[in-house]
Amino acid sequence: MINKMAAEKRRHELESKEKEILLEQRNLQDKSKYLQTGLECEAAYQKRREKIWIDDLQGIQQKLKERIIIYERFVRSTKRYMTEIISRFTLKKEN
C-alpha cells in the first residue's frame, strides 16, 4: 500500500515537472518560433535560455557603464561647483 502511494506520488511529481517544462518551452517559444516543444527538446531550450540570459546580462552591463559615465560627470561638475562656492565663501569671509 505504501509503495503504491509512493509510486503514485512520484508519477504525479513527474507529470507536474513535465507540465512545468512544457509551459516554460511555450513561454520561450513565443520569442523563438523555430524551437520545437517536448521533453526531447529540453536541451535546446536550456541552451537558448542561457543565451537569452547572457544577452540580457550584456545589455544590462552596457546600460550600467553608460549610467556610471553620467554619474561620474554629475559628481565632477557638482564637485567643481561646490569648490567654487566654498572658495567664494572663504574669500568673502577673509574680506
PDB file of C-alpha atoms in Angstrom:
ATOM      1  CA  MET A   1       0.000   0.000   0.000  1.00  0.00           C
ATOM      2  CA  ILE A   2       2.788   2.426   0.950  1.00  0.00           C
ATOM      3  CA  ASN A   3       4.752   1.556  -2.199  1.00  0.00           C
ATOM      4  CA  LYS A   4       1.669   2.155  -4.297  1.00  0.00           C
ATOM      5  CA  MET A   5       1.161   5.565  -2.672  1.00  0.00           C
ATOM      6  CA  ALA A   6       4.833   6.446  -3.136  1.00  0.00           C
ATOM      7  CA  ALA A   7       4.703   5.381  -6.774  1.00  0.00           C
ATOM      8  CA  GLU A   8       1.565   7.477  -7.315  1.00  0.00           C
ATOM      9  CA  LYS A   9       3.240  10.459  -5.672  1.00  0.00           C
ATOM     10  CA  ARG A  10       6.310  10.075  -7.905  1.00  0.00           C
ATOM     11  CA  ARG A  11       4.123   9.761 -11.008  1.00  0.00           C
ATOM     12  CA  HIS A  12       2.290  12.933 -10.016  1.00  0.00           C
ATOM     13  CA  GLU A  13       5.601  14.767  -9.419  1.00  0.00           C
ATOM     14  CA  LEU A  14       6.888  13.606 -12.822  1.00  0.00           C
ATOM     15  CA  GLU A  15       3.729  14.778 -14.580  1.00  0.00           C
ATOM     16  CA  SER A  16       3.955  18.089 -12.754  1.00  0.00           C
ATOM     17  CA  LYS A  17       7.587  18.603 -13.821  1.00  0.00           C
ATOM     18  CA  GLU A  18       6.712  17.696 -17.423  1.00  0.00           C
ATOM     19  CA  LYS A  19       3.951  20.316 -17.382  1.00  0.00           C
ATOM     20  CA  GLU A  20       6.374  22.910 -15.981  1.00  0.00           C
ATOM     21  CA  ILE A  21       8.913  22.157 -18.721  1.00  0.00           C
ATOM     22  CA  LEU A  22       6.292  22.369 -21.459  1.00  0.00           C
ATOM     23  CA  LEU A  23       4.959  25.640 -20.038  1.00  0.00           C
ATOM     24  CA  GLU A  24       8.475  27.132 -19.965  1.00  0.00           C
ATOM     25  CA  GLN A  25       9.005  25.974 -23.535  1.00  0.00           C
ATOM     26  CA  ARG A  26       5.749  27.570 -24.667  1.00  0.00           C
ATOM     27  CA  ASN A  27       6.701  30.846 -22.996  1.00  0.00           C
ATOM     28  CA  LEU A  28      10.093  30.789 -24.672  1.00  0.00           C
ATOM     29  CA  GLN A  29       8.565  29.657 -27.958  1.00  0.00           C
ATOM     30  CA  ASP A  30       6.655  32.928 -28.151  1.00  0.00           C
ATOM     31  CA  LYS A  31      10.050  34.606 -28.520  1.00  0.00           C
ATOM     32  CA  SER A  32      11.628  31.890 -30.672  1.00  0.00           C
ATOM     33  CA  LYS A  33       9.088  30.450 -33.098  1.00  0.00           C
ATOM     34  CA  TYR A  34      11.569  27.995 -34.617  1.00  0.00           C
ATOM     35  CA  LEU A  35      12.070  25.834 -31.489  1.00  0.00           C
ATOM     36  CA  GLN A  36      10.060  22.630 -31.093  1.00  0.00           C
ATOM     37  CA  THR A  37       8.340  21.607 -27.878  1.00  0.00           C
ATOM     38  CA  GLY A  38       8.590  18.353 -25.967  1.00  0.00           C
ATOM     39  CA  LEU A  39      10.797  16.728 -23.362  1.00  0.00           C
ATOM     40  CA  GLU A  40      13.256  15.586 -26.013  1.00  0.00           C
ATOM     41  CA  CYS A  41      13.845  19.249 -26.947  1.00  0.00           C
ATOM     42  CA  GLU A  42      14.622  20.425 -23.410  1.00  0.00           C
ATOM     43  CA  ALA A  43      18.382  20.676 -24.053  1.00  0.00           C
ATOM     44  CA  ALA A  44      17.785  23.118 -26.928  1.00  0.00           C
ATOM     45  CA  TYR A  45      15.524  25.216 -24.705  1.00  0.00           C
ATOM     46  CA  GLN A  46      18.068  25.329 -21.903  1.00  0.00           C
ATOM     47  CA  LYS A  47      20.782  26.401 -24.350  1.00  0.00           C
ATOM     48  CA  ARG A  48      18.523  29.147 -25.773  1.00  0.00           C
ATOM     49  CA  ARG A  49      17.545  30.251 -22.279  1.00  0.00           C
ATOM     50  CA  GLU A  50      21.220  30.594 -21.311  1.00  0.00           C
ATOM     51  CA  LYS A  51      21.910  32.664 -24.453  1.00  0.00           C
ATOM     52  CA  ILE A  52      18.970  34.973 -23.685  1.00  0.00           C
ATOM     53  CA  TRP A  53      20.259  35.384 -20.132  1.00  0.00           C
ATOM     54  CA  ILE A  54      23.760  36.233 -21.400  1.00  0.00           C
ATOM     55  CA  ASP A  55      22.328  38.703 -23.939  1.00  0.00           C
ATOM     56  CA  ASP A  56      20.297  40.349 -21.163  1.00  0.00           C
ATOM     57  CA  LEU A  57      23.369  40.461 -18.931  1.00  0.00           C
ATOM     58  CA  GLN A  58      25.440  42.132 -21.644  1.00  0.00           C
ATOM     59  CA  GLY A  59      22.702  44.705 -22.221  1.00  0.00           C
ATOM     60  CA  ILE A  60      22.491  45.452 -18.515  1.00  0.00           C
ATOM     61  CA  GLN A  61      26.261  45.795 -18.279  1.00  0.00           C
ATOM     62  CA  GLN A  62      26.249  48.280 -21.179  1.00  0.00           C
ATOM     63  CA  LYS A  63      23.490  50.363 -19.571  1.00  0.00           C
ATOM     64  CA  LEU A  64      25.390  50.282 -16.284  1.00  0.00           C
ATOM     65  CA  LYS A  65      28.545  51.586 -17.990  1.00  0.00           C
ATOM     66  CA  GLU A  66      26.535  54.422 -19.544  1.00  0.00           C
ATOM     67  CA  ARG A  67      24.954  55.297 -16.186  1.00  0.00           C
ATOM     68  CA  ILE A  68      28.344  55.285 -14.469  1.00  0.00           C
ATOM     69  CA  ILE A  69      29.671  57.773 -17.008  1.00  0.00           C
ATOM     70  CA  ILE A  70      26.654  60.048 -16.452  1.00  0.00           C
ATOM     71  CA  TYR A  71      27.027  59.744 -12.679  1.00  0.00           C
ATOM     72  CA  GLU A  72      30.764  60.497 -12.784  1.00  0.00           C
ATOM     73  CA  ARG A  73      30.138  63.597 -14.909  1.00  0.00           C
ATOM     74  CA  PHE A  74      27.488  64.759 -12.448  1.00  0.00           C
ATOM     75  CA  VAL A  75      29.761  64.200  -9.456  1.00  0.00           C
ATOM     76  CA  ARG A  76      32.660  66.045 -11.133  1.00  0.00           C
ATOM     77  CA  SER A  77      30.507  69.027 -12.067  1.00  0.00           C
ATOM     78  CA  THR A  78      28.952  69.125  -8.585  1.00  0.00           C
ATOM     79  CA  LYS A  79      32.393  68.937  -7.019  1.00  0.00           C
ATOM     80  CA  ARG A  80      33.622  71.846  -9.183  1.00  0.00           C
ATOM     81  CA  TYR A  81      30.522  73.870  -8.315  1.00  0.00           C
ATOM     82  CA  MET A  82      30.879  73.200  -4.587  1.00  0.00           C
ATOM     83  CA  THR A  83      34.596  74.039  -4.705  1.00  0.00           C
ATOM     84  CA  GLU A  84      33.757  77.332  -6.400  1.00  0.00           C
ATOM     85  CA  ILE A  85      31.092  78.174  -3.803  1.00  0.00           C
ATOM     86  CA  ILE A  86      33.425  77.312  -0.937  1.00  0.00           C
ATOM     87  CA  SER A  87      36.231  79.410  -2.387  1.00  0.00           C
ATOM     88  CA  ARG A  88      33.858  82.372  -2.859  1.00  0.00           C
ATOM     89  CA  PHE A  89      32.617  81.994   0.686  1.00  0.00           C
ATOM     90  CA  THR A  90      36.129  81.883   2.126  1.00  0.00           C
ATOM     91  CA  LEU A  91      37.150  84.929   0.029  1.00  0.00           C
ATOM     92  CA  LYS A  92      34.162  86.897   1.351  1.00  0.00           C
ATOM     93  CA  LYS A  93      34.925  85.786   4.881  1.00  0.00           C
ATOM     94  CA  GLU A  94      38.539  86.957   4.599  1.00  0.00           C
ATOM     95  CA  ASN A  95      37.498  90.394   3.317  1.00  0.00           C
TER      96      ASN A  95
END
